[in-house]
Structures are given as structure tokens and as C-alpha cells.
Coordinates of C-alpha atoms in Angstrom, one line a residue:
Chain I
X1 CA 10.6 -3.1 26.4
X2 CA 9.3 -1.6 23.9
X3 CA 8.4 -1.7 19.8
X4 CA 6.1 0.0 17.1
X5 CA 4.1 -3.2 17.3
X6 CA 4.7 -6.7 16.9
X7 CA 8.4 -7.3 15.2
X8 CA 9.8 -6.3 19.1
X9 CA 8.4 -9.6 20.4
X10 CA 11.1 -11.4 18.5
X11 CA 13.4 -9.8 21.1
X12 CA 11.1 -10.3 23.3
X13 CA 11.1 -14.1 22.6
X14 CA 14.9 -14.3 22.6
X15 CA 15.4 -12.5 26.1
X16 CA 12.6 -14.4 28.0
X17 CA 14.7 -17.4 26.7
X18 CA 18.1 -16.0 27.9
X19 CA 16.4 -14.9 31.3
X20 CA 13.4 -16.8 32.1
X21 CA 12.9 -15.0 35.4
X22 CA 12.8 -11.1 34.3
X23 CA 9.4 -9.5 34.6
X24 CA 8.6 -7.8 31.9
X25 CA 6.6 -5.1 30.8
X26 CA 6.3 -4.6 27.2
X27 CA 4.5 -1.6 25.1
X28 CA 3.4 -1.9 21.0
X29 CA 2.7 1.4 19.4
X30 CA 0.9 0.0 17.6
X31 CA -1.4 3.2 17.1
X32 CA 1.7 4.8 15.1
X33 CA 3.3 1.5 13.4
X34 CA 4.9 1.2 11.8
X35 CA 7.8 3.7 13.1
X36 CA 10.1 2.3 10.2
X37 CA 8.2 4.6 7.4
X38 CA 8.2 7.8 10.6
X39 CA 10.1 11.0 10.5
X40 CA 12.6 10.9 12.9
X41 CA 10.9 13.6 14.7
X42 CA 8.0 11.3 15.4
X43 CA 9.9 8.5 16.2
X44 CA 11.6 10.6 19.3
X45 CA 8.5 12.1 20.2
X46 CA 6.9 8.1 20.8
X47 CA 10.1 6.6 21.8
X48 CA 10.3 9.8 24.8
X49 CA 6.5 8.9 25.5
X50 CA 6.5 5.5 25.7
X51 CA 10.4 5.6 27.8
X52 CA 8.5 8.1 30.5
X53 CA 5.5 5.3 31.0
X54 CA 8.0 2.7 31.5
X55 CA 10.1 4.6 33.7
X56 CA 6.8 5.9 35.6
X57 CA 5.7 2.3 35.7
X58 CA 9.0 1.1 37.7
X59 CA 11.1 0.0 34.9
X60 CA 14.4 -1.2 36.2
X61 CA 16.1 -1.4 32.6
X62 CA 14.5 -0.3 29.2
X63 CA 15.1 -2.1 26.1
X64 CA 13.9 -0.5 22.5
X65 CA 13.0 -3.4 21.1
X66 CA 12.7 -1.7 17.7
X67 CA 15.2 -1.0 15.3
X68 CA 13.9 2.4 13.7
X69 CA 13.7 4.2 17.6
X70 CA 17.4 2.4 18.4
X71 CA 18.6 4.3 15.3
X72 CA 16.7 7.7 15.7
X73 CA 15.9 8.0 19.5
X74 CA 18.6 6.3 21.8
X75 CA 20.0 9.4 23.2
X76 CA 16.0 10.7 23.5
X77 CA 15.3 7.4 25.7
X78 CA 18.4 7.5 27.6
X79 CA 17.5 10.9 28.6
X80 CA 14.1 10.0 29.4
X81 CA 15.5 7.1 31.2
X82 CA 17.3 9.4 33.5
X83 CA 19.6 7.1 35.9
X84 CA 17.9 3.7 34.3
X85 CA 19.8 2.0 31.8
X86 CA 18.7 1.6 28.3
X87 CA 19.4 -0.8 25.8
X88 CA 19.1 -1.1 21.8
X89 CA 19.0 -3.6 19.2
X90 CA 21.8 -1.4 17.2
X91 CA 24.7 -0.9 19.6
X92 CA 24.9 -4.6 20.4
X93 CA 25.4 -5.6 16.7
X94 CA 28.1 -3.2 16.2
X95 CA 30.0 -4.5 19.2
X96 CA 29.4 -8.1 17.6
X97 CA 30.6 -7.4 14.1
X98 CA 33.6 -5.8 15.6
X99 CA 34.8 -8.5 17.8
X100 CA 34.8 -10.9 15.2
X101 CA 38.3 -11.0 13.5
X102 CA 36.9 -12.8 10.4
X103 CA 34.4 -10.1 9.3
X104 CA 35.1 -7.2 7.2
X105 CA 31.9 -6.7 5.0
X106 CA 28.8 -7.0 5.9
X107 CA 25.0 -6.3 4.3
X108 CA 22.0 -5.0 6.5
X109 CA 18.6 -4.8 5.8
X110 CA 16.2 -2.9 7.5
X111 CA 13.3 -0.4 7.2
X112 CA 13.9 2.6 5.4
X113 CA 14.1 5.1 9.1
X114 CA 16.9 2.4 9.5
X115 CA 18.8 2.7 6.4
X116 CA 18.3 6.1 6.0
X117 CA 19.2 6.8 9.9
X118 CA 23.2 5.9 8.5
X119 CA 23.2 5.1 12.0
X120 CA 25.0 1.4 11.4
X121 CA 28.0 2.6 9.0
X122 CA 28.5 5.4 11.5
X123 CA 29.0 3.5 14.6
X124 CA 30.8 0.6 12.9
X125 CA 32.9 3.3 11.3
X126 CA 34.0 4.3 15.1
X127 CA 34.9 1.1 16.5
X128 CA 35.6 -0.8 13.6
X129 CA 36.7 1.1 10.5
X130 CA 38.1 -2.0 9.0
X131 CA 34.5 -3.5 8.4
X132 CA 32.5 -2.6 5.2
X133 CA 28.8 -2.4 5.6
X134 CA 26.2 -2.3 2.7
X135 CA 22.8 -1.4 3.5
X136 CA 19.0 -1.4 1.7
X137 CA 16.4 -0.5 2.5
X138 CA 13.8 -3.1 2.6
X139 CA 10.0 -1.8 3.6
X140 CA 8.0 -4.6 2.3
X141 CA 9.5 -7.6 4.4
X142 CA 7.6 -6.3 7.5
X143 CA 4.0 -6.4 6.6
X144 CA 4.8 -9.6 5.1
X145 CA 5.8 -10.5 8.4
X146 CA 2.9 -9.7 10.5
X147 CA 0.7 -10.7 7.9
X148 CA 2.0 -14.4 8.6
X149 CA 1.1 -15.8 4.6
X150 CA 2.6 -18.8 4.7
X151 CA 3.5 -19.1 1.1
X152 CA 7.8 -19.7 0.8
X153 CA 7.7 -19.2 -3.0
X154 CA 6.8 -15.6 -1.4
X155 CA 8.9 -14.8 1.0
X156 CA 11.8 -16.0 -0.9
X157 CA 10.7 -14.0 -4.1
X158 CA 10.6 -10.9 -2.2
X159 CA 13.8 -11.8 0.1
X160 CA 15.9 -12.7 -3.4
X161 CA 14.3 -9.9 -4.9
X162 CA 16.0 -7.5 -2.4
X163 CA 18.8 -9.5 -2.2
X164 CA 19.5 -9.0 -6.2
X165 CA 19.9 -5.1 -5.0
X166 CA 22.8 -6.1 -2.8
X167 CA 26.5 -6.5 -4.0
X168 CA 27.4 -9.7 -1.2
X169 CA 30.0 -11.2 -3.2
X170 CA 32.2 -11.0 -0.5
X171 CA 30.7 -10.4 2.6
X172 CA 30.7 -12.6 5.3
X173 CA 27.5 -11.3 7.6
X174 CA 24.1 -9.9 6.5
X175 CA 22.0 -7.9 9.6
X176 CA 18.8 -8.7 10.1
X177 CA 18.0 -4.8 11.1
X178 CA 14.5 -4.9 12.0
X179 CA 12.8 -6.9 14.5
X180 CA 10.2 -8.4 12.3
X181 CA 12.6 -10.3 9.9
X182 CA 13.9 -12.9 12.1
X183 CA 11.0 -14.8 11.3
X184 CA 12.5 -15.0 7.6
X185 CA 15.9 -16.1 8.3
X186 CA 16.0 -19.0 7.1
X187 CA 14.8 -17.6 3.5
X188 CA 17.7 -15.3 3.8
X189 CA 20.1 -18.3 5.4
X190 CA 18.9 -20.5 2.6
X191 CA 19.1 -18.1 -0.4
X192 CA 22.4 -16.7 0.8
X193 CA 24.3 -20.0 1.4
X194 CA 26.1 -20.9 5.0
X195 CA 29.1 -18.9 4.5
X196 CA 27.3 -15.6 5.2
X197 CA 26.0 -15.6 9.0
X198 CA 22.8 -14.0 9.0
X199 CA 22.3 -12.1 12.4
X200 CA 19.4 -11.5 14.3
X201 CA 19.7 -8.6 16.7
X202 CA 17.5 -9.2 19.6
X203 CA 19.3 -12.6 19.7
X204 CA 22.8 -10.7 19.8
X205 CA 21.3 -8.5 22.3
X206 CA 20.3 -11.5 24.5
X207 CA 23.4 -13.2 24.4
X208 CA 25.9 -10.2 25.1
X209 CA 23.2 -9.5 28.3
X210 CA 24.2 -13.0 29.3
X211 CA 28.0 -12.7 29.0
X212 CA 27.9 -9.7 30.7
X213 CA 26.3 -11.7 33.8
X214 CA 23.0 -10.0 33.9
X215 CA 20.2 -11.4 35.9
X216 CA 17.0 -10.9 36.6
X217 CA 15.4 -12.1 39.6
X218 CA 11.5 -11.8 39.5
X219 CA 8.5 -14.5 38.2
X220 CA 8.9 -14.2 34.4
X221 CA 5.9 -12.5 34.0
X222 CA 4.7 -10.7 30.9
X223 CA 2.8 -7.3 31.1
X224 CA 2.2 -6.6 27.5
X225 CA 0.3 -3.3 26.4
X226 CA -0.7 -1.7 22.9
X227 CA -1.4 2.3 21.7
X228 CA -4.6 0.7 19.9
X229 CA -5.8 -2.3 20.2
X230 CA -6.5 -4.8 17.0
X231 CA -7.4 -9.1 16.9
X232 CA -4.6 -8.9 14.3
X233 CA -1.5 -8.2 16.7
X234 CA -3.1 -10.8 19.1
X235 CA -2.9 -13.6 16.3
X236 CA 1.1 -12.3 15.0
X237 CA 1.9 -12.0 18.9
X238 CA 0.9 -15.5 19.1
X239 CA 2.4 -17.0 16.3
X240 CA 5.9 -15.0 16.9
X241 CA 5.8 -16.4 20.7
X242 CA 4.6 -19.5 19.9
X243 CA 2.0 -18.8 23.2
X244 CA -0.8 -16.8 23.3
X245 CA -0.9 -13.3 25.4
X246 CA -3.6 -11.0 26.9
X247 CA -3.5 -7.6 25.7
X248 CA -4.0 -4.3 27.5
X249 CA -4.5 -1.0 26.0
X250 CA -3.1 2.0 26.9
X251 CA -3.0 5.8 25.8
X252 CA 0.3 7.6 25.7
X253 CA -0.7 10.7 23.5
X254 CA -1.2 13.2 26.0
Chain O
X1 CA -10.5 15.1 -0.8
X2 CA -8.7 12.7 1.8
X3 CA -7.2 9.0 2.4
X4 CA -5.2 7.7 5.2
X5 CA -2.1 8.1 2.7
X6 CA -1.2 7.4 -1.5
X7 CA -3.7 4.9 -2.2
X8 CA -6.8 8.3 -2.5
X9 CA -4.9 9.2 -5.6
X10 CA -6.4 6.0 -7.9
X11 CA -9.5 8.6 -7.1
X12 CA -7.8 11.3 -7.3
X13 CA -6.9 10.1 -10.7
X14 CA -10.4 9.0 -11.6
X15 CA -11.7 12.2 -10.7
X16 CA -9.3 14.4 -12.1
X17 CA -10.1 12.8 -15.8
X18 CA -13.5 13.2 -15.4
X19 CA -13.0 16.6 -13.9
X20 CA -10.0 18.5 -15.3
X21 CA -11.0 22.0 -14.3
X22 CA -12.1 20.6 -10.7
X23 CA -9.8 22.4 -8.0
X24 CA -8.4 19.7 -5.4
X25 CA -7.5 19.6 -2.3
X26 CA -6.0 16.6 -1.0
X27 CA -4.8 15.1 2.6
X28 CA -2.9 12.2 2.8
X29 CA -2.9 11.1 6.4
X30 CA 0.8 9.6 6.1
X31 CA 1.2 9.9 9.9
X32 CA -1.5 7.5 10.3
X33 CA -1.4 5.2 7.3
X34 CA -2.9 2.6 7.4
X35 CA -6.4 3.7 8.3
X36 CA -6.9 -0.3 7.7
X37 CA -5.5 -1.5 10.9
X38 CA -7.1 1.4 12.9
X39 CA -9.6 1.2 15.4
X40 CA -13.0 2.5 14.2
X41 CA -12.9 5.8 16.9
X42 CA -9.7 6.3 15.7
X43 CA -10.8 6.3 12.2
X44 CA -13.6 8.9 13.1
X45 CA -11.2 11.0 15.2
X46 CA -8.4 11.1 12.4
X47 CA -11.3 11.7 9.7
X48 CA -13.3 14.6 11.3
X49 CA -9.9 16.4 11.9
X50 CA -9.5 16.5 8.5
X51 CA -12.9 16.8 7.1
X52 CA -12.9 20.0 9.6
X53 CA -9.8 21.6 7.9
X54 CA -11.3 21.2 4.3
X55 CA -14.2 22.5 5.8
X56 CA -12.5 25.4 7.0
X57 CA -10.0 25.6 4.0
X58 CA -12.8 26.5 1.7
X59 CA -13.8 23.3 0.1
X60 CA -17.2 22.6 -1.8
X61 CA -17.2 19.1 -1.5
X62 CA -15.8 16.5 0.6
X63 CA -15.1 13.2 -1.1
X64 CA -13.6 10.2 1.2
X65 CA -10.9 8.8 -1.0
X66 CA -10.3 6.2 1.5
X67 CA -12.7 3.1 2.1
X68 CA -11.3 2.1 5.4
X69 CA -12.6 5.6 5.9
X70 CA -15.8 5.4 4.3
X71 CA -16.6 2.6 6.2
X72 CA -16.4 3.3 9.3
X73 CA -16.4 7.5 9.6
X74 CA -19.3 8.4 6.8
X75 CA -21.7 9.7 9.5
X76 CA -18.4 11.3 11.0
X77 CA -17.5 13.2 8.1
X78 CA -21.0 14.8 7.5
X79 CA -21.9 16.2 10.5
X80 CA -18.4 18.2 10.4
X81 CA -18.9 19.0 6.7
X82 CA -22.3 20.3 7.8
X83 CA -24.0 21.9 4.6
X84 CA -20.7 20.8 2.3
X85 CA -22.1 17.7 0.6
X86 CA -20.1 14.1 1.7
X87 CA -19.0 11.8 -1.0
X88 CA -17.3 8.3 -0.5
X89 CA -15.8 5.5 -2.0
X90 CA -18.3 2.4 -1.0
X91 CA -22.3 3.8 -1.3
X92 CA -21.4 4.9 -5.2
X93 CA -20.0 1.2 -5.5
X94 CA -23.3 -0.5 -3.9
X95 CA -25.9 1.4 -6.5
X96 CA -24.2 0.6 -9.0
X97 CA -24.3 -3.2 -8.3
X98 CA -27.9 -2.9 -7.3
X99 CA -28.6 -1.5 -10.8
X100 CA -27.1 -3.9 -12.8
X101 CA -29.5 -6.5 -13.5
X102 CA -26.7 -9.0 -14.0
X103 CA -25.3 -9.3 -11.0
X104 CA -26.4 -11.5 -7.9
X105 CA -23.5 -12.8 -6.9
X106 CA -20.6 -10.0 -6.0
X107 CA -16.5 -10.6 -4.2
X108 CA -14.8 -7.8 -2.5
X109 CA -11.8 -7.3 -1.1
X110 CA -10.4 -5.0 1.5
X111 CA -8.7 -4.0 4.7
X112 CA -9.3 -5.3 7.7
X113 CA -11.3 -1.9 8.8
X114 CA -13.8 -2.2 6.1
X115 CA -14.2 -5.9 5.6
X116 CA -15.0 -6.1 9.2
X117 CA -16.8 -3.1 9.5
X118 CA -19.7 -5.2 7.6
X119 CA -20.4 -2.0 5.4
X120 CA -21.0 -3.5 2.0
X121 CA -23.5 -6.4 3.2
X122 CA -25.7 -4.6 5.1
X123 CA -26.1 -1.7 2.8
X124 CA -27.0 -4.3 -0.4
X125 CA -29.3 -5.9 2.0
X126 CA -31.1 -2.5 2.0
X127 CA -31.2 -1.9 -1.6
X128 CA -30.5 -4.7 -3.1
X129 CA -31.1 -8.0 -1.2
X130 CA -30.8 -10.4 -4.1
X131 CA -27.2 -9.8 -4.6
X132 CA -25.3 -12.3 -1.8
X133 CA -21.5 -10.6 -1.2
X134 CA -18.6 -12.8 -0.1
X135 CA -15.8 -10.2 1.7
X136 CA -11.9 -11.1 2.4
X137 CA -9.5 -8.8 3.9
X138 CA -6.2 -8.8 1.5
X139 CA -3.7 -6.7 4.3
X140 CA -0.6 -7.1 2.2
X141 CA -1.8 -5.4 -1.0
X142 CA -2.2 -2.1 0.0
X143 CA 1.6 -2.3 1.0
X144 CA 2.8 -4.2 -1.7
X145 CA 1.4 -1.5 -4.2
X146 CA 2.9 1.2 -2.0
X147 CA 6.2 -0.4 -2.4
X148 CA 5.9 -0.7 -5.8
X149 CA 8.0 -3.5 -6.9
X150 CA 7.8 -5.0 -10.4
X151 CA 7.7 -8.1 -9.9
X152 CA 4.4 -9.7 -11.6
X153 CA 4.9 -13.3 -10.1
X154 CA 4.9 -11.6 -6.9
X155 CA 1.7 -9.8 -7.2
X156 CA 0.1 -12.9 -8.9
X157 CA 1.1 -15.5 -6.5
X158 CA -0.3 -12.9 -3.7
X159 CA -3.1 -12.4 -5.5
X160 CA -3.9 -16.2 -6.4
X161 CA -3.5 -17.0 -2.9
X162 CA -5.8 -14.5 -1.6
X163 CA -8.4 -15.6 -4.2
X164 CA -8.2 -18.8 -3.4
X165 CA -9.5 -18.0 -0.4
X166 CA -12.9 -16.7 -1.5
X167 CA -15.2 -18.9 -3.2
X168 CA -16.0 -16.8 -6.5
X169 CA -17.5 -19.4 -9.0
X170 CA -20.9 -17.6 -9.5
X171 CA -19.4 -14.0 -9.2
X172 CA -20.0 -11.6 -11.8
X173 CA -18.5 -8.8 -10.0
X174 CA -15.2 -8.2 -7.6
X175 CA -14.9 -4.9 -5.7
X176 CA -11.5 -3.6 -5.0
X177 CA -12.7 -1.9 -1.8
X178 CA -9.1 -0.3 -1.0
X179 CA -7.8 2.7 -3.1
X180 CA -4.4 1.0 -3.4
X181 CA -5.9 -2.1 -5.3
X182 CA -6.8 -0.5 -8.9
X183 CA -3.0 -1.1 -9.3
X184 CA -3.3 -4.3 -9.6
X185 CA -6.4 -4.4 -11.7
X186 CA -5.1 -6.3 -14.6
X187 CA -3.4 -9.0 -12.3
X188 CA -7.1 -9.6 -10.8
X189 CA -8.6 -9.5 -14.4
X190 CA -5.8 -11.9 -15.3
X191 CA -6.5 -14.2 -12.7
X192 CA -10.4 -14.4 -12.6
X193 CA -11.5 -14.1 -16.3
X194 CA -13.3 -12.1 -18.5
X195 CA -16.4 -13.3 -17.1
X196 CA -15.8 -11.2 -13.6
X197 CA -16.4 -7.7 -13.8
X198 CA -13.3 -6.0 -11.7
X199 CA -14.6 -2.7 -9.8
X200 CA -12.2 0.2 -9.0
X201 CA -14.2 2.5 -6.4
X202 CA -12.8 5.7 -7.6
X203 CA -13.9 5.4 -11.4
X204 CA -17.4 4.1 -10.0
X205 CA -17.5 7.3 -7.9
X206 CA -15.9 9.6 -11.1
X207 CA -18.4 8.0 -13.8
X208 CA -21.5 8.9 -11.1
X209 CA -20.7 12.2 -10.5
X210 CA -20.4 13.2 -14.4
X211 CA -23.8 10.9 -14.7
X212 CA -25.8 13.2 -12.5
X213 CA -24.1 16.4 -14.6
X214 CA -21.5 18.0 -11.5
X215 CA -19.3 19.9 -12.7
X216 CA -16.3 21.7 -11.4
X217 CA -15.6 25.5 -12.5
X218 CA -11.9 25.9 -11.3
X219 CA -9.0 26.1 -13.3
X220 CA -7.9 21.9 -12.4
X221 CA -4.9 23.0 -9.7
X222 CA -3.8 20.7 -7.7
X223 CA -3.0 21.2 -3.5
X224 CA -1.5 18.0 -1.8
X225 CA -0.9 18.2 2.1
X226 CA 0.3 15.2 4.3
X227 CA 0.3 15.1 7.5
X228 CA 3.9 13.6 7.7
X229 CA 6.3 14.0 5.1
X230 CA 8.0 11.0 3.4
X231 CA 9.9 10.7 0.4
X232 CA 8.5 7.7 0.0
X233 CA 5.1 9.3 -0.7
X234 CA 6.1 11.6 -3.5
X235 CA 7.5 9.1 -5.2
X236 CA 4.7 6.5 -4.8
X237 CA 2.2 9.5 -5.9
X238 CA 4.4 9.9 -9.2
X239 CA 4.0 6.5 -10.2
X240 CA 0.1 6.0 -9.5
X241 CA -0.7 9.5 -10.8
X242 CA 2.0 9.6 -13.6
X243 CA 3.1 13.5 -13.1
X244 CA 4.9 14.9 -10.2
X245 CA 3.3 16.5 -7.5
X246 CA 4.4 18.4 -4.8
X247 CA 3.8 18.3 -1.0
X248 CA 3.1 20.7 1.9
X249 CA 3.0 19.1 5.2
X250 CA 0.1 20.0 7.6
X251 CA -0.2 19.1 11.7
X252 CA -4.3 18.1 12.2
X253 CA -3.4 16.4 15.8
X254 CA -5.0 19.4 17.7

């Protein structure tokens, strides 16, 4: 699994819950986040990197955990992959939104590699034409994130703020499209009322991975590298999992 | 000239009215931005890459728009700069506190890199040991200003909180040690009172220069290379410089 950084560990948190017993190995590139503010060139050229070490490393599945590579790199990682599979925090969403007979508009926010990747209205667009989808761009939600201020009057100026830019009159889902923002759903759950479903990908990815029967037999354990090594993504690690990991570095440049 | 990304142009600024004929040269390093989060060898490795190729480009000076930069990659940059003199956004900031005969008592915040890089104690405890310096590292305002929202409550109840933080009743001086916060200069002047003297590196640097009578024969053009392309940066640049500029992108990874 991997992410720029820390917002992956949301999915992270979310599949260790749906299969306690996978081993897995997780890599933050964190020496180039945050991918969401990338070209897309750069954000293959990690994504292929990072995919090779994983594969190299015995990876039996690989999950970009990481919104900006899902939209820019998926066919780079699958190819990468070779004969492993490879999942996304984008596909899964789509599938979601178009299995549910009830929704036919829906807002996204994400980061601007996201947004701009128009990767969201495209795919919906195949499977599910019928569904409108608004998107914006919202950059400043991240490091607001991983910088963990605990200040709600902030987060929920800068979440209604964004949310001002949206016309959601008369939708009936809003994407949380970037891993970081679960931590701020319910700011967006609050300020947008309960008839809009606010959805958190890694979650939906977690869940469809359980109805589809997958299992992973190992110990649970947790193998969790970074490009470049900083105290800060120790502290967010922690306080997005809620337990404290050890850290290894690694360099994926060459 | 160089910084890490947009927030060099506050100096850029700075410099540019106090030297309008001055030809520049500046790199933002957008595909590393934030220097602030960086290790300090990765700091040194991004900075002598660049300080080599304005070196090599011709340049006459080399001034470190960057304090995350300055901090940690000072000695860096010189010995690539070899007989082109080195100028940088904290040691013009620490004489001029050790001159004035007012000040004992200083705040200053930054990034993570330079507040824990310990730059600004130790060199006042060299020339001026009298003056006792309380640091903070404010990681959300460099992005906020990036970003660029209008929102004042935002910026003042980020602000407030990070102030609270620092206990500044006998300060007569704050330092903005990160070229993004002259932005939100008034907001800190605001907040803390007439009585606080609110320092923006680049216009310290700017005001020294023309004090010791350098001048700049060159006909004021402009050259702006990143090292990663992003809309996001042009438009940022617009709004801290207040003209349009325009961009070449340059690869310094080799």
C-alpha cells in the first residue's frame, strides 16, 4: 500500500479493520508530498517506483492508497504490477455511486491533481451517465490535516468556505477524494446536513474487498516505510491510527 | 536567487524595490516545496543543485530567499558559489536585532526545518547574548498563504492560536522567519500591538544591502525557472508580486 505521506493511513486504518490478518507493507513518499500539487508526470514516475519496490518486496496485492496516483497512475502501477493485482481509492467509489439507485448528483472534493485529473466525471460518465458529479478543488484541507490543530471553528471555516464554492442543492453524496479528509467528515457531515452521505473512499474500498470475499491470511503485521524521514509524520501516523508505529526509511530515487 | 517555491518572491519583492535595475534570476524549487518538512541533507542536496546552476548561469550573487534553506544549507551554498558572494534570509535578520539597543526580548516563527535547526539562538548567542529568543514552528501558514484565501477570521484565528502558543509579553520584536509569512504581516501586527516590532526577512535583507551602498547595474529583467511547473504557482506569484510573471521550467535532479 502505498501514499504520498500520511492521508493513505486512513485507508490503511479502514482495511486493517476490515482484515485484521493481512500483512502489510506500507510506503509514504513522503520525500515528494504532497503528490496532490505534482505534475502528472511525476506522479507516474513515484507511483512506477514505489509499485516496482513493492512488487520486488513480495507484494501479493497493491493498493494506491492515494487519490492523486489513483487518478494519474493506475494504468502505470498496473503495469508495473505485472500479473499482481492493484487497487485504487477511485474505481471503487465509482462502482459505489453507481449501484445506488437513489444518487444522481454528487460533489467531490479533492486535491487539485484530483480535480484537474477529470478522472471521476469520466469514469462515472462510463458506467453511470445518469449521475451528475461536481468537483473543486480543495488544496488547503490537507496540511490542515496533518498538521492536527485542533481548533473546529477552523476546520469548519475552511470546510464551509469551500463548501460555499459548491452548488449541492440537490445532491445527495459528496466524495471525500483524498485520503487526508476523512479525519474532517464530520465537519463536512455536520455542515452539510444528514441527507447528503459523505463518503470516504478507503472505507468504500475496504468494504467492496469484503463483499467480494477477500481474505488475507497472515499475522496482521505492519511494515511501514518513508522516502524521508521527519518526527512530524510519526506524530499524524499516530493520531490517524490511533497507535503508534515504527518508521523505516527507504530510498526509491534511483 | 532561490526558495523551495513562491514564498522567495516577498524577497524577491523587497529586493526588486530597492534594486530596480538589478537583473534576477530566480528558482523556485516547486518539485520539492516545502523545503520546511525536508530533511537537512536533503535541504543541502536540493540547495547546492541550484546554487551550482546560478553559478554556472552567470550569476553575481547568490541570495537564499528561503529560510528553511538558509538554515540548514548556508555553508552548502558557499562552497558551490565559490568566489560568488552568499546572501541569506536569517544572518541579515540577527544583526539587525543585535543593533538595536531596544530589543532583549525577540519571537520568531517558522518551519519546522528552521525552528529546529536552532539557527537563530545560537547565532544571537554569538553576537548578541542579551537578547533571549522564544521560536515556534507555524507549519500551516506557509500553505495557507500559498492558497490564498480571503478569509481574515481564518488567518486570525490561525494566527491567534499559534501565538498563543508562545509566551511574548516582554517581546519587542517577532521574526517571520518563512518567506510566505510577510503576507500576513498586518494580521500579526493586528494581533500583537503596536508595541511588537513585526520583521519581514526579505526587507531586512533589501534595506542592508542598499545600507552598505550595492548596487545592481542591469536593466531590472526578470528570469523565473521552477523546477516543476504548476499553474498554481503563476498565479500565487501574481498575487504576492502584483504583475505577472512568466515561467520556464528547469530539471536540477542530475
Amino acid at each position: 500500500m502505498f501514499d504520498s505521506g500520511v492521508g493513505g493511513l486512513t485507508v490503511l486504518k479502514a482495511f486493517r479493520q476490515a482484515f485484521p490478518t493481512a500483512d502489510i507493507h506500507y510506503v509514504g513518499d513522503t520525500l515528494h508530498m504532497p503528490y496532490g500539487d505534482k505534475s502528472p508526470e511525476n506522479i507516474q514516475d513515484f507511483s512506477r517506483k514505489i509499485a516496482r519496490y513493492l512488487r520486488n518486496s513480495g507484494a501479493e496485492l497493491i493498493v494506491i492508497a492515494c487519490n492523486s496516483a489513483s487518478s494519474w497512475a493506475f494504468e502505470a502501477v498496473c503495469q508495473e504490477a505485472d500479473d499482481i493485482p492493484v487497487l485504487d481509492v477511485v474505481r471503487p467509489v465509482v462502482h459505489y455511486l453507481a449501484q445506488q439507485s437513489d444518487v444522481n448528483w454528487v460533489g467531490l472534493v479533492g486535491t487539485r491533481a484530483t480535480v484537474q485529473s477529470g478522472i471521476y466525471p469520466r469514469l462515472l460518465k462510463a458506467i453511470a451517465p445518469h449521475i451528475h458529479i461536481e468537483t473543486l478543488a480543495t488544496p488547503l484541507l490537507a496540511p490542515l490535516v496533518e498538521e492536527g490543530i485542533q481548533l473546529h471553528d477552523l476546520n469548519r471555516i475552511l470546510v464551509r468556505h469551500y463548501l460555499q464554492q459548491m452548488p449541492l442543492d440537490q445532491a445527495q453524496a459528496l466524495v471525500l477524494a483524498c485520503t487526508h479528509y476523512p479525519v474532517l467528515h464530520d465537519v463536512f457531515q455536520e455542515l452539510l446536513g444528514p441527507q447528503i452521505q459523505v463518503l470516504n473512499p478507503g472505507q468504500v474500498l475496504a468494504n467492496q474487498c469484503k463483499a467480494q470475499g477477500m481474505d488475507f491470511a497472515g499475522t496482521g503485521n505492519l511494515f511501514c516505510e518513508v522516502t524521508e524521514y521527519t518526527p512530524a509524520f510519526e506524530k499524524t501516523a499516530e493520531r490517524l491510527l490511533g497507535y503508534p508505529i515504527s518508521l523505516q526509511t527507504v530510498d526509491l530515487r534511483s
